[in-house]
Every structure is written in structure tokens, then in C-alpha cells.
């Protein structure tokens, strides 16, 4: 029994060390962008549970990650000014809720962040050819915001997912085409610069593989809710920054050794292990203007499930 308790104590210490390593790595990034971490907290923990949180809880969670209250207040003011959050004061307490804009943006991002596996495409593509002249740069930017990649100043491509491009104009012609897998992969590398994203996914795998091994250890002690919450938030924060740059290309257009698929599976395994432990902390501590957080919506339990 004493040996078992010793093993559990050691395993808890190792997990806390892993947590501190991730926190130190976050602080090593310059600039730190605390507002972006708060976005990750709201998206992962609060959006599926009503979208509102007491300022004291926001400060407490950020302090767990090593960010002081003054920096948090500045970040919250920025997010409110930019239209992501709105504040409600009740006495001396402040509560922040996602705005309609914030909720819409979170809903769109959530689908991408918590997906499992690459998109299965049908091999069809949409090619956009822009007319040269005034307004071309602006229209090209609109198309890239819709997921188009640029292969020439006036030629863009995008996998055909069945959704029509937004914004018709006499300055652009859309055409459908089919490309063999090898040609599709060459076009993808040219249009989206996948090598930089590939390196980011590889760094993610290197950073989290040891944590996955630790969590899979059969003799590990139960995970402390606070530790689970912090690791889970940082995990999603790191994954979010990669996934939202990912053009979501179909499997046929990706390199054979695409690290994004491995990174997603790694994130899914860690997240599914930590998810319920982190929810325990939120159930016990998090507050809204009307009391405790409501339970998560059904979509929360579908995160990182097989497609």
C-alpha cells in the first residue's frame, strides 16, 4: 500500500511538472497575447455552458496560467472593445458574456478545432480567375477569407465542398475542375504553403507526446481537476492557433506524411482523458450572474469523436 501511494504521489508530481512546462512555454512566446488565451478559455470551457462567466473566475484561471490580474483586466477591456464580449455589473461584480458576433465566431471555429481526421474530398476543385485592374486585390482577399488559396495573382483554388463562393462579381469567373491526387497535392503546396503548417503540427506533436504517454500510464493517480483544466486549455490554445490556419484540404491533396492528422489524434486522446476532470473544477467554482454554470450543451460531448 505504501508503495502504491508513493507511485501515485510521484505521478501527480510528474503531471504538475508537465503542466508547469506548458505554462513556461506559453510565457516564452513573445508577445504573450493574453487576450488570445482568454478566447481559448471562453471557446473551450464557457461557450458550451451558456457563454457567461464571472470576472473573478476569469482572473483565477488566468492566474493558474501565470498571468496577473492587471494584464487580465487590460485583455478583457480589449475583447469588449473589439466586440467579442459584453460586460454586466451586479454590485461590485462583473460578468462577461459572448456577444452575438463572438458566439457566431466561436461556433464556426469550434467545428474546425474539435474535428477528428482530415476532410474526405471528392477530388473536385473550384478555380477563381480574377480580372486585372482596380478592386482585384480586395476581391482576392475576400476569396482567401473563404478558404481559397492563391496560385497566381489572379488565380485562386479551393476544394469543392458543395458550398458556392460568396460575392458574385463581373470581375471573377468560377470554374469547376477535377485534379488527380498528385496534381492536387502539388497545387495545395503551391497555394497554401503547407510546409510552415506542417512544421507547426510537428512541434505540437513533439510538445505533447510525452504528456500523452504519461496519461496513458496505468498506475497514474487520479488527475487533479485544476491541473486537468489548465492543461486542457493550453492544449486547445496551441491546437487552435494551428487549425484556424489550416485550409482543411481533402485527404487526397495532403502529403502522405501530413502531421496534421497525427496532431489531431494526439489532441483528441489527451483532451478526452482530461475533459471530465476539468469540468469538475468548473462545476465547483465557476459562476454566472444567476449562479453556477449551466451544464454543457449536447455538442460538447461530440468533441473529438470519430467522424
PDB file of C-alpha atoms in Angstrom:
ATOM      1  CA  UNK A   1       0.000   0.000   0.000  1.00  0.00           C
ATOM      2  CA  UNK A   2       2.809   2.426   0.842  1.00  0.00           C
ATOM      3  CA  UNK A   3       4.493   1.652  -2.485  1.00  0.00           C
ATOM      4  CA  UNK A   4       1.225   2.279  -4.356  1.00  0.00           C
ATOM      5  CA  UNK A   5       0.727   5.603  -2.576  1.00  0.00           C
ATOM      6  CA  UNK A   6       4.306   6.586  -3.393  1.00  0.00           C
ATOM      7  CA  UNK A   7       3.751   5.804  -7.090  1.00  0.00           C
ATOM      8  CA  UNK A   8       0.563   7.877  -7.094  1.00  0.00           C
ATOM      9  CA  UNK A   9       2.333  10.779  -5.397  1.00  0.00           C
ATOM     10  CA  UNK A  10       5.159  10.655  -7.930  1.00  0.00           C
ATOM     11  CA  UNK A  11       2.721  10.506 -10.873  1.00  0.00           C
ATOM     12  CA  UNK A  12       0.804  13.541  -9.589  1.00  0.00           C
ATOM     13  CA  UNK A  13       4.097  15.422  -9.260  1.00  0.00           C
ATOM     14  CA  UNK A  14       5.095  14.498 -12.819  1.00  0.00           C
ATOM     15  CA  UNK A  15       1.775  15.742 -14.199  1.00  0.00           C
ATOM     16  CA  UNK A  16       2.116  19.030 -12.321  1.00  0.00           C
ATOM     17  CA  UNK A  17       5.641  19.356 -13.723  1.00  0.00           C
ATOM     18  CA  UNK A  18       4.219  18.806 -17.188  1.00  0.00           C
ATOM     19  CA  UNK A  19       1.635  21.500 -16.508  1.00  0.00           C
ATOM     20  CA  UNK A  20       4.346  23.954 -15.471  1.00  0.00           C
ATOM     21  CA  UNK A  21       6.362  23.146 -18.590  1.00  0.00           C
ATOM     22  CA  UNK A  22       3.391  24.063 -20.778  1.00  0.00           C
ATOM     23  CA  UNK A  23       2.832  27.283 -18.807  1.00  0.00           C
ATOM     24  CA  UNK A  24       6.507  28.245 -19.160  1.00  0.00           C
ATOM     25  CA  UNK A  25       6.329  27.550 -22.878  1.00  0.00           C
ATOM     26  CA  UNK A  26       3.303  29.834 -23.197  1.00  0.00           C
ATOM     27  CA  UNK A  27       5.153  32.645 -21.421  1.00  0.00           C
ATOM     28  CA  UNK A  28       8.226  32.147 -23.613  1.00  0.00           C
ATOM     29  CA  UNK A  29       6.205  33.264 -26.645  1.00  0.00           C
ATOM     30  CA  UNK A  30       6.607  36.957 -27.387  1.00  0.00           C
ATOM     31  CA  UNK A  31       4.304  38.763 -27.276  1.00  0.00           C
ATOM     32  CA  UNK A  32       2.283  36.614 -24.857  1.00  0.00           C
ATOM     33  CA  UNK A  33      -1.160  37.656 -26.186  1.00  0.00           C
ATOM     34  CA  UNK A  34      -3.143  37.029 -23.015  1.00  0.00           C
ATOM     35  CA  UNK A  35      -6.340  38.083 -24.798  1.00  0.00           C
ATOM     36  CA  UNK A  36      -5.910  35.101 -27.133  1.00  0.00           C
ATOM     37  CA  UNK A  37      -5.677  32.721 -24.160  1.00  0.00           C
ATOM     38  CA  UNK A  38      -8.912  34.196 -22.781  1.00  0.00           C
ATOM     39  CA  UNK A  39     -10.512  33.489 -26.160  1.00  0.00           C
ATOM     40  CA  UNK A  40      -9.393  29.871 -25.767  1.00  0.00           C
ATOM     41  CA  UNK A  41     -10.908  29.714 -22.260  1.00  0.00           C
ATOM     42  CA  UNK A  42     -14.268  31.040 -23.435  1.00  0.00           C
ATOM     43  CA  UNK A  43     -14.307  28.838 -26.513  1.00  0.00           C
ATOM     44  CA  UNK A  44     -13.350  25.617 -24.762  1.00  0.00           C
ATOM     45  CA  UNK A  45     -14.999  25.974 -21.361  1.00  0.00           C
ATOM     46  CA  UNK A  46     -17.649  28.695 -21.368  1.00  0.00           C
ATOM     47  CA  UNK A  47     -19.275  28.838 -24.822  1.00  0.00           C
ATOM     48  CA  UNK A  48     -20.813  25.340 -24.439  1.00  0.00           C
ATOM     49  CA  UNK A  49     -22.130  26.276 -20.959  1.00  0.00           C
ATOM     50  CA  UNK A  50     -24.107  29.420 -21.657  1.00  0.00           C
ATOM     51  CA  UNK A  51     -21.300  31.785 -22.680  1.00  0.00           C
ATOM     52  CA  UNK A  52     -21.109  33.845 -19.460  1.00  0.00           C
ATOM     53  CA  UNK A  53     -18.503  33.889 -16.667  1.00  0.00           C
ATOM     54  CA  UNK A  54     -17.714  35.929 -13.562  1.00  0.00           C
ATOM     55  CA  UNK A  55     -14.638  38.122 -13.870  1.00  0.00           C
ATOM     56  CA  UNK A  56     -13.255  36.577 -10.687  1.00  0.00           C
ATOM     57  CA  UNK A  57     -13.209  33.157 -12.356  1.00  0.00           C
ATOM     58  CA  UNK A  58     -11.506  34.538 -15.457  1.00  0.00           C
ATOM     59  CA  UNK A  59      -8.832  36.110 -13.262  1.00  0.00           C
ATOM     60  CA  UNK A  60      -8.419  32.901 -11.254  1.00  0.00           C
ATOM     61  CA  UNK A  61      -7.973  30.690 -14.307  1.00  0.00           C
ATOM     62  CA  UNK A  62      -5.507  33.089 -15.887  1.00  0.00           C
ATOM     63  CA  UNK A  63      -3.548  33.268 -12.633  1.00  0.00           C
ATOM     64  CA  UNK A  64      -3.283  29.456 -12.759  1.00  0.00           C
ATOM     65  CA  UNK A  65      -1.568  30.039 -16.116  1.00  0.00           C
ATOM     66  CA  UNK A  66       0.715  32.656 -14.582  1.00  0.00           C
ATOM     67  CA  UNK A  67      -0.971  35.833 -15.879  1.00  0.00           C
ATOM     68  CA  UNK A  68      -1.608  38.566 -13.287  1.00  0.00           C
ATOM     69  CA  UNK A  69      -4.907  40.345 -12.750  1.00  0.00           C
ATOM     70  CA  UNK A  70      -3.790  43.667 -14.244  1.00  0.00           C
ATOM     71  CA  UNK A  71      -2.929  42.031 -17.549  1.00  0.00           C
ATOM     72  CA  UNK A  72      -6.249  40.168 -17.468  1.00  0.00           C
ATOM     73  CA  UNK A  73      -8.245  43.386 -16.961  1.00  0.00           C
ATOM     74  CA  UNK A  74      -6.481  45.007 -19.912  1.00  0.00           C
ATOM     75  CA  UNK A  75      -7.156  41.958 -22.098  1.00  0.00           C
ATOM     76  CA  UNK A  76     -10.835  41.868 -21.113  1.00  0.00           C
ATOM     77  CA  UNK A  77     -11.235  45.553 -21.972  1.00  0.00           C
ATOM     78  CA  UNK A  78      -9.731  44.889 -25.377  1.00  0.00           C
ATOM     79  CA  UNK A  79     -12.053  41.946 -26.060  1.00  0.00           C
ATOM     80  CA  UNK A  80     -15.067  44.021 -25.037  1.00  0.00           C
ATOM     81  CA  UNK A  81     -13.964  46.952 -27.212  1.00  0.00           C
ATOM     82  CA  UNK A  82     -13.443  44.622 -30.175  1.00  0.00           C
ATOM     83  CA  UNK A  83     -16.982  43.274 -29.832  1.00  0.00           C
ATOM     84  CA  UNK A  84     -16.203  39.755 -28.583  1.00  0.00           C
ATOM     85  CA  UNK A  85     -17.596  40.168 -25.069  1.00  0.00           C
ATOM     86  CA  UNK A  86     -20.087  42.375 -23.247  1.00  0.00           C
ATOM     87  CA  UNK A  87     -19.945  43.187 -19.545  1.00  0.00           C
ATOM     88  CA  UNK A  88     -22.712  43.204 -16.945  1.00  0.00           C
ATOM     89  CA  UNK A  89     -22.138  44.695 -13.495  1.00  0.00           C
ATOM     90  CA  UNK A  90     -24.051  43.496 -10.452  1.00  0.00           C
ATOM     91  CA  UNK A  91     -22.890  45.360  -7.379  1.00  0.00           C
ATOM     92  CA  UNK A  92     -19.108  45.101  -7.309  1.00  0.00           C
ATOM     93  CA  UNK A  93     -19.029  42.014  -9.513  1.00  0.00           C
ATOM     94  CA  UNK A  94     -18.557  41.964 -13.275  1.00  0.00           C
ATOM     95  CA  UNK A  95     -19.759  39.198 -15.575  1.00  0.00           C
ATOM     96  CA  UNK A  96     -18.726  38.792 -19.188  1.00  0.00           C
ATOM     97  CA  UNK A  97     -20.868  37.207 -21.891  1.00  0.00           C
ATOM     98  CA  UNK A  98     -20.141  36.388 -25.518  1.00  0.00           C
ATOM     99  CA  UNK A  99     -21.742  38.852 -27.929  1.00  0.00           C
ATOM    100  CA  UNK A 100     -23.728  37.630 -30.916  1.00  0.00           C
ATOM    101  CA  UNK A 101     -20.638  38.209 -33.051  1.00  0.00           C
ATOM    102  CA  UNK A 102     -18.476  36.342 -30.567  1.00  0.00           C
ATOM    103  CA  UNK A 103     -20.891  33.417 -30.377  1.00  0.00           C
ATOM    104  CA  UNK A 104     -21.046  33.135 -34.167  1.00  0.00           C
ATOM    105  CA  UNK A 105     -17.262  33.191 -34.484  1.00  0.00           C
ATOM    106  CA  UNK A 106     -16.898  30.581 -31.728  1.00  0.00           C
ATOM    107  CA  UNK A 107     -19.468  28.284 -33.322  1.00  0.00           C
ATOM    108  CA  UNK A 108     -17.627  28.383 -36.649  1.00  0.00           C
ATOM    109  CA  UNK A 109     -14.233  27.804 -35.043  1.00  0.00           C
ATOM    110  CA  UNK A 110     -15.468  25.003 -32.785  1.00  0.00           C
ATOM    111  CA  UNK A 111     -16.420  22.815 -35.724  1.00  0.00           C
ATOM    112  CA  UNK A 112     -12.869  23.036 -37.038  1.00  0.00           C
ATOM    113  CA  UNK A 113     -10.931  22.803 -33.767  1.00  0.00           C
ATOM    114  CA  UNK A 114     -12.651  19.690 -32.415  1.00  0.00           C
ATOM    115  CA  UNK A 115     -12.931  17.769 -35.693  1.00  0.00           C
ATOM    116  CA  UNK A 116     -11.200  14.420 -35.842  1.00  0.00           C
ATOM    117  CA  UNK A 117      -9.368  13.494 -39.014  1.00  0.00           C
ATOM    118  CA  UNK A 118      -8.950  15.200 -42.392  1.00  0.00           C
ATOM    119  CA  UNK A 119     -11.780  16.099 -44.736  1.00  0.00           C
ATOM    120  CA  UNK A 120     -12.761  13.388 -47.223  1.00  0.00           C
ATOM    121  CA  UNK A 121     -12.999  15.241 -50.517  1.00  0.00           C
ATOM    122  CA  UNK A 122     -14.381  14.111 -53.862  1.00  0.00           C
ATOM    123  CA  UNK A 123     -11.425  15.336 -55.921  1.00  0.00           C
ATOM    124  CA  UNK A 124     -13.316  18.358 -57.288  1.00  0.00           C
ATOM    125  CA  UNK A 125     -11.991  21.910 -57.112  1.00  0.00           C
ATOM    126  CA  UNK A 126     -13.253  25.441 -57.722  1.00  0.00           C
ATOM    127  CA  UNK A 127     -10.931  27.752 -59.628  1.00  0.00           C
ATOM    128  CA  UNK A 128     -11.466  31.513 -59.405  1.00  0.00           C
ATOM    129  CA  UNK A 129      -9.976  33.714 -62.129  1.00  0.00           C
ATOM    130  CA  UNK A 130      -9.929  37.436 -61.357  1.00  0.00           C
ATOM    131  CA  UNK A 131      -9.934  40.245 -63.893  1.00  0.00           C
ATOM    132  CA  UNK A 132      -6.924  42.529 -63.573  1.00  0.00           C
ATOM    133  CA  UNK A 133      -7.457  46.119 -62.546  1.00  0.00           C
ATOM    134  CA  UNK A 134      -8.961  48.151 -59.729  1.00  0.00           C
ATOM    135  CA  UNK A 135     -10.517  46.107 -56.945  1.00  0.00           C
ATOM    136  CA  UNK A 136      -8.688  42.864 -57.752  1.00  0.00           C
ATOM    137  CA  UNK A 137      -6.668  42.854 -54.512  1.00  0.00           C
ATOM    138  CA  UNK A 138      -9.783  43.462 -52.396  1.00  0.00           C
ATOM    139  CA  UNK A 139     -11.747  40.687 -54.088  1.00  0.00           C
ATOM    140  CA  UNK A 140      -8.781  38.314 -53.787  1.00  0.00           C
ATOM    141  CA  UNK A 141      -8.757  38.975 -50.031  1.00  0.00           C
ATOM    142  CA  UNK A 142     -12.478  38.159 -49.830  1.00  0.00           C
ATOM    143  CA  UNK A 143     -11.843  34.832 -51.531  1.00  0.00           C
ATOM    144  CA  UNK A 144      -8.917  33.911 -49.287  1.00  0.00           C
ATOM    145  CA  UNK A 145     -11.179  34.588 -46.290  1.00  0.00           C
ATOM    146  CA  UNK A 146     -13.460  31.893 -47.738  1.00  0.00           C
ATOM    147  CA  UNK A 147     -10.621  29.352 -47.871  1.00  0.00           C
ATOM    148  CA  UNK A 148      -9.246  29.945 -51.373  1.00  0.00           C
ATOM    149  CA  UNK A 149      -5.505  29.563 -51.887  1.00  0.00           C
ATOM    150  CA  UNK A 150      -3.524  31.758 -54.276  1.00  0.00           C
ATOM    151  CA  UNK A 151      -1.520  30.077 -57.059  1.00  0.00           C
ATOM    152  CA  UNK A 152      -1.099  33.256 -59.149  1.00  0.00           C
ATOM    153  CA  UNK A 153      -2.029  36.922 -58.565  1.00  0.00           C
ATOM    154  CA  UNK A 154      -5.352  36.426 -60.357  1.00  0.00           C
ATOM    155  CA  UNK A 155      -5.896  32.660 -59.932  1.00  0.00           C
ATOM    156  CA  UNK A 156      -7.163  31.014 -56.730  1.00  0.00           C
ATOM    157  CA  UNK A 157      -8.319  27.487 -55.947  1.00  0.00           C
ATOM    158  CA  UNK A 158     -10.394  25.800 -53.278  1.00  0.00           C
ATOM    159  CA  UNK A 159     -11.689  22.250 -52.676  1.00  0.00           C
ATOM    160  CA  UNK A 160     -15.295  21.943 -53.856  1.00  0.00           C
ATOM    161  CA  UNK A 161     -17.322  21.171 -50.716  1.00  0.00           C
ATOM    162  CA  UNK A 162     -20.681  21.915 -52.303  1.00  0.00           C
ATOM    163  CA  UNK A 163     -20.871  25.476 -50.962  1.00  0.00           C
ATOM    164  CA  UNK A 164     -20.988  28.213 -53.570  1.00  0.00           C
ATOM    165  CA  UNK A 165     -18.428  31.033 -53.174  1.00  0.00           C
ATOM    166  CA  UNK A 166     -19.895  34.209 -51.675  1.00  0.00           C
ATOM    167  CA  UNK A 167     -19.894  37.505 -53.505  1.00  0.00           C
ATOM    168  CA  UNK A 168     -20.582  37.312 -57.231  1.00  0.00           C
ATOM    169  CA  UNK A 169     -18.913  39.911 -59.451  1.00  0.00           C
ATOM    170  CA  UNK A 170     -18.204  40.573 -63.102  1.00  0.00           C
ATOM    171  CA  UNK A 171     -14.540  40.676 -62.086  1.00  0.00           C
ATOM    172  CA  UNK A 172     -14.323  36.948 -61.305  1.00  0.00           C
ATOM    173  CA  UNK A 173     -15.087  33.711 -63.135  1.00  0.00           C
ATOM    174  CA  UNK A 174     -15.583  30.462 -61.197  1.00  0.00           C
ATOM    175  CA  UNK A 175     -14.894  27.097 -62.811  1.00  0.00           C
ATOM    176  CA  UNK A 176     -15.155  23.534 -61.528  1.00  0.00           C
ATOM    177  CA  UNK A 177     -12.455  21.019 -62.276  1.00  0.00           C
ATOM    178  CA  UNK A 178     -11.074  17.659 -61.192  1.00  0.00           C
ATOM    179  CA  UNK A 179      -7.425  17.025 -60.348  1.00  0.00           C
ATOM    180  CA  UNK A 180      -5.637  13.680 -59.850  1.00  0.00           C
ATOM    181  CA  UNK A 181      -4.234  13.249 -56.298  1.00  0.00           C
ATOM    182  CA  UNK A 182      -0.625  14.045 -57.291  1.00  0.00           C
ATOM    183  CA  UNK A 183      -1.633  17.230 -59.115  1.00  0.00           C
ATOM    184  CA  UNK A 184      -3.935  18.222 -56.225  1.00  0.00           C
ATOM    185  CA  UNK A 185      -1.070  17.808 -53.744  1.00  0.00           C
ATOM    186  CA  UNK A 186       1.222  19.970 -55.911  1.00  0.00           C
ATOM    187  CA  UNK A 187      -1.434  22.683 -56.186  1.00  0.00           C
ATOM    188  CA  UNK A 188      -2.017  22.581 -52.432  1.00  0.00           C
ATOM    189  CA  UNK A 189       1.668  23.063 -51.643  1.00  0.00           C
ATOM    190  CA  UNK A 190       1.819  25.983 -54.071  1.00  0.00           C
ATOM    191  CA  UNK A 191      -1.389  27.680 -52.924  1.00  0.00           C
ATOM    192  CA  UNK A 192      -1.178  27.328 -49.153  1.00  0.00           C
ATOM    193  CA  UNK A 193       2.479  26.928 -48.194  1.00  0.00           C
ATOM    194  CA  UNK A 194       1.797  23.745 -46.269  1.00  0.00           C
ATOM    195  CA  UNK A 195       5.393  23.274 -45.131  1.00  0.00           C
ATOM    196  CA  UNK A 196       5.154  26.004 -42.461  1.00  0.00           C
ATOM    197  CA  UNK A 197       1.910  24.500 -41.154  1.00  0.00           C
ATOM    198  CA  UNK A 198       3.460  21.031 -41.300  1.00  0.00           C
ATOM    199  CA  UNK A 199       6.320  22.215 -39.094  1.00  0.00           C
ATOM    200  CA  UNK A 200       3.848  23.727 -36.632  1.00  0.00           C
ATOM    201  CA  UNK A 201       1.988  20.437 -36.351  1.00  0.00           C
ATOM    202  CA  UNK A 202       5.288  18.582 -35.842  1.00  0.00           C
ATOM    203  CA  UNK A 203       6.228  20.925 -32.996  1.00  0.00           C
ATOM    204  CA  UNK A 204       2.800  20.315 -31.459  1.00  0.00           C
ATOM    205  CA  UNK A 205       3.359  16.535 -31.610  1.00  0.00           C
ATOM    206  CA  UNK A 206       6.808  16.893 -30.059  1.00  0.00           C
ATOM    207  CA  UNK A 207       5.426  19.107 -27.305  1.00  0.00           C
ATOM    208  CA  UNK A 208       2.528  16.839 -26.296  1.00  0.00           C
ATOM    209  CA  UNK A 209       3.689  13.271 -26.979  1.00  0.00           C
ATOM    210  CA  UNK A 210       5.259  12.947 -23.524  1.00  0.00           C
ATOM    211  CA  UNK A 211       2.031  14.106 -21.868  1.00  0.00           C
ATOM    212  CA  UNK A 212       0.044  11.501 -23.769  1.00  0.00           C
ATOM    213  CA  UNK A 213       2.413   8.775 -22.582  1.00  0.00           C
ATOM    214  CA  UNK A 214       2.075   9.968 -19.003  1.00  0.00           C
ATOM    215  CA  UNK A 215      -1.728   9.995 -19.124  1.00  0.00           C
ATOM    216  CA  UNK A 216      -1.781   6.514 -20.631  1.00  0.00           C
ATOM    217  CA  UNK A 217       0.267   5.178 -17.685  1.00  0.00           C
ATOM    218  CA  UNK A 218      -1.942   2.620 -15.940  1.00  0.00           C
ATOM    219  CA  UNK A 219      -0.585   3.344 -12.461  1.00  0.00           C
ATOM    220  CA  UNK A 220      -1.105   7.091 -12.547  1.00  0.00           C
ATOM    221  CA  UNK A 221      -3.071   8.788  -9.798  1.00  0.00           C
ATOM    222  CA  UNK A 222      -6.438  10.483 -10.494  1.00  0.00           C
ATOM    223  CA  UNK A 223      -5.942  13.799 -12.267  1.00  0.00           C
ATOM    224  CA  UNK A 224      -6.424  16.907 -10.115  1.00  0.00           C
ATOM    225  CA  UNK A 225      -9.281  18.993 -11.620  1.00  0.00           C
ATOM    226  CA  UNK A 226      -7.309  22.248 -11.564  1.00  0.00           C
ATOM    227  CA  UNK A 227      -4.366  20.620 -13.359  1.00  0.00           C
ATOM    228  CA  UNK A 228      -6.684  18.998 -15.902  1.00  0.00           C
ATOM    229  CA  UNK A 229      -8.364  22.316 -16.646  1.00  0.00           C
ATOM    230  CA  UNK A 230      -5.114  24.219 -17.179  1.00  0.00           C
ATOM    231  CA  UNK A 231      -3.535  21.567 -19.406  1.00  0.00           C
ATOM    232  CA  UNK A 232      -6.750  21.190 -21.399  1.00  0.00           C
ATOM    233  CA  UNK A 233      -6.988  24.957 -22.015  1.00  0.00           C
ATOM    234  CA  UNK A 234      -3.349  25.267 -23.130  1.00  0.00           C
ATOM    235  CA  UNK A 235      -3.717  22.184 -25.350  1.00  0.00           C
ATOM    236  CA  UNK A 236      -6.688  23.723 -27.170  1.00  0.00           C
ATOM    237  CA  UNK A 237      -4.992  27.125 -27.297  1.00  0.00           C
ATOM    238  CA  UNK A 238      -1.988  25.604 -29.091  1.00  0.00           C
ATOM    239  CA  UNK A 239      -4.150  23.489 -31.394  1.00  0.00           C
ATOM    240  CA  UNK A 240      -6.469  26.401 -32.228  1.00  0.00           C
ATOM    241  CA  UNK A 241      -3.618  28.539 -33.479  1.00  0.00           C
ATOM    242  CA  UNK A 242      -2.706  25.806 -35.973  1.00  0.00           C
ATOM    243  CA  UNK A 243      -6.145  24.587 -37.013  1.00  0.00           C
ATOM    244  CA  UNK A 244      -7.512  28.025 -37.836  1.00  0.00           C
ATOM    245  CA  UNK A 245      -4.620  28.470 -40.284  1.00  0.00           C
ATOM    246  CA  UNK A 246      -5.315  25.057 -41.824  1.00  0.00           C
ATOM    247  CA  UNK A 247      -7.154  25.275 -45.178  1.00  0.00           C
ATOM    248  CA  UNK A 248      -8.906  21.952 -44.394  1.00  0.00           C
ATOM    249  CA  UNK A 249      -7.809  20.298 -47.594  1.00  0.00           C
ATOM    250  CA  UNK A 250      -9.213  16.902 -48.521  1.00  0.00           C
ATOM    251  CA  UNK A 251      -7.061  13.869 -47.785  1.00  0.00           C
ATOM    252  CA  UNK A 252      -6.206  13.475 -51.470  1.00  0.00           C
ATOM    253  CA  UNK A 253      -4.472  16.866 -51.546  1.00  0.00           C
ATOM    254  CA  UNK A 254      -2.335  16.362 -48.441  1.00  0.00           C
ATOM    255  CA  UNK A 255       1.225  14.977 -48.256  1.00  0.00           C
ATOM    256  CA  UNK A 256       1.484  11.298 -47.335  1.00  0.00           C
ATOM    257  CA  UNK A 257       3.266  12.212 -44.085  1.00  0.00           C
ATOM    258  CA  UNK A 258       0.833  15.000 -43.148  1.00  0.00           C
ATOM    259  CA  UNK A 259       1.452  15.764 -39.458  1.00  0.00           C
ATOM    260  CA  UNK A 260      -1.916  17.470 -39.010  1.00  0.00           C
ATOM    261  CA  UNK A 261      -3.728  14.140 -38.851  1.00  0.00           C
ATOM    262  CA  UNK A 262      -1.332  12.841 -36.182  1.00  0.00           C
ATOM    263  CA  UNK A 263      -1.606  16.078 -34.193  1.00  0.00           C
ATOM    264  CA  UNK A 264      -5.400  15.921 -34.184  1.00  0.00           C
ATOM    265  CA  UNK A 265      -5.406  12.330 -32.930  1.00  0.00           C
ATOM    266  CA  UNK A 266      -2.886  13.230 -30.238  1.00  0.00           C
ATOM    267  CA  UNK A 267      -5.010  16.204 -29.128  1.00  0.00           C
ATOM    268  CA  UNK A 268      -8.154  14.059 -29.151  1.00  0.00           C
ATOM    269  CA  UNK A 269      -6.612  11.450 -26.873  1.00  0.00           C
ATOM    270  CA  UNK A 270      -5.319  13.972 -24.332  1.00  0.00           C
ATOM    271  CA  UNK A 271      -8.495  16.047 -24.409  1.00  0.00           C
ATOM    272  CA  UNK A 272     -10.816  13.088 -23.917  1.00  0.00           C
ATOM    273  CA  UNK A 273      -8.741  11.995 -20.919  1.00  0.00           C
ATOM    274  CA  UNK A 274      -8.772  15.427 -19.263  1.00  0.00           C
ATOM    275  CA  UNK A 275     -12.182  16.761 -20.302  1.00  0.00           C
ATOM    276  CA  UNK A 276     -14.319  15.427 -17.448  1.00  0.00           C
ATOM    277  CA  UNK A 277     -11.720  16.294 -14.794  1.00  0.00           C
ATOM    278  CA  UNK A 278     -11.663  19.897 -15.983  1.00  0.00           C
ATOM    279  CA  UNK A 279     -15.467  20.008 -15.872  1.00  0.00           C
ATOM    280  CA  UNK A 280     -15.310  19.109 -12.173  1.00  0.00           C
ATOM    281  CA  UNK A 281     -13.424  22.344 -11.483  1.00  0.00           C
ATOM    282  CA  UNK A 282     -15.942  24.377 -13.493  1.00  0.00           C
ATOM    283  CA  UNK A 283     -18.891  22.716 -11.729  1.00  0.00           C
ATOM    284  CA  UNK A 284     -17.408  23.517  -8.325  1.00  0.00           C
ATOM    285  CA  UNK A 285     -16.061  27.023  -8.896  1.00  0.00           C
ATOM    286  CA  UNK A 286     -17.405  28.830 -11.958  1.00  0.00           C
ATOM    287  CA  UNK A 287     -20.204  31.379 -11.552  1.00  0.00           C
ATOM    288  CA  UNK A 288     -22.551  33.375 -13.742  1.00  0.00           C
ATOM    289  CA  UNK A 289     -24.757  36.334 -12.838  1.00  0.00           C
ATOM    290  CA  UNK A 290     -27.546  33.906 -11.895  1.00  0.00           C
ATOM    291  CA  UNK A 291     -25.499  31.259 -10.071  1.00  0.00           C
ATOM    292  CA  UNK A 292     -23.491  28.254 -11.198  1.00  0.00           C
ATOM    293  CA  UNK A 293     -22.698  27.454 -14.812  1.00  0.00           C
ATOM    294  CA  UNK A 294     -25.407  25.530 -16.650  1.00  0.00           C
ATOM    295  CA  UNK A 295     -24.461  22.017 -17.811  1.00  0.00           C
ATOM    296  CA  UNK A 296     -22.697  21.686 -21.176  1.00  0.00           C
ATOM    297  CA  UNK A 297     -24.805  21.530 -24.313  1.00  0.00           C
ATOM    298  CA  UNK A 298     -25.027  18.236 -26.193  1.00  0.00           C
ATOM    299  CA  UNK A 299     -22.481  19.293 -28.841  1.00  0.00           C
ATOM    300  CA  UNK A 300     -19.805  19.468 -26.121  1.00  0.00           C
ATOM    301  CA  UNK A 301     -19.884  15.688 -25.750  1.00  0.00           C
ATOM    302  CA  UNK A 302     -19.359  15.257 -29.510  1.00  0.00           C
ATOM    303  CA  UNK A 303     -15.972  16.968 -29.486  1.00  0.00           C
ATOM    304  CA  UNK A 304     -13.143  14.859 -30.920  1.00  0.00           C
ATOM    305  CA  UNK A 305     -15.451  11.955 -31.642  1.00  0.00           C
ATOM    306  CA  UNK A 306     -14.796   9.829 -34.752  1.00  0.00           C
ATOM    307  CA  UNK A 307     -16.353  11.242 -37.908  1.00  0.00           C
TER     308      UNK A 307
END
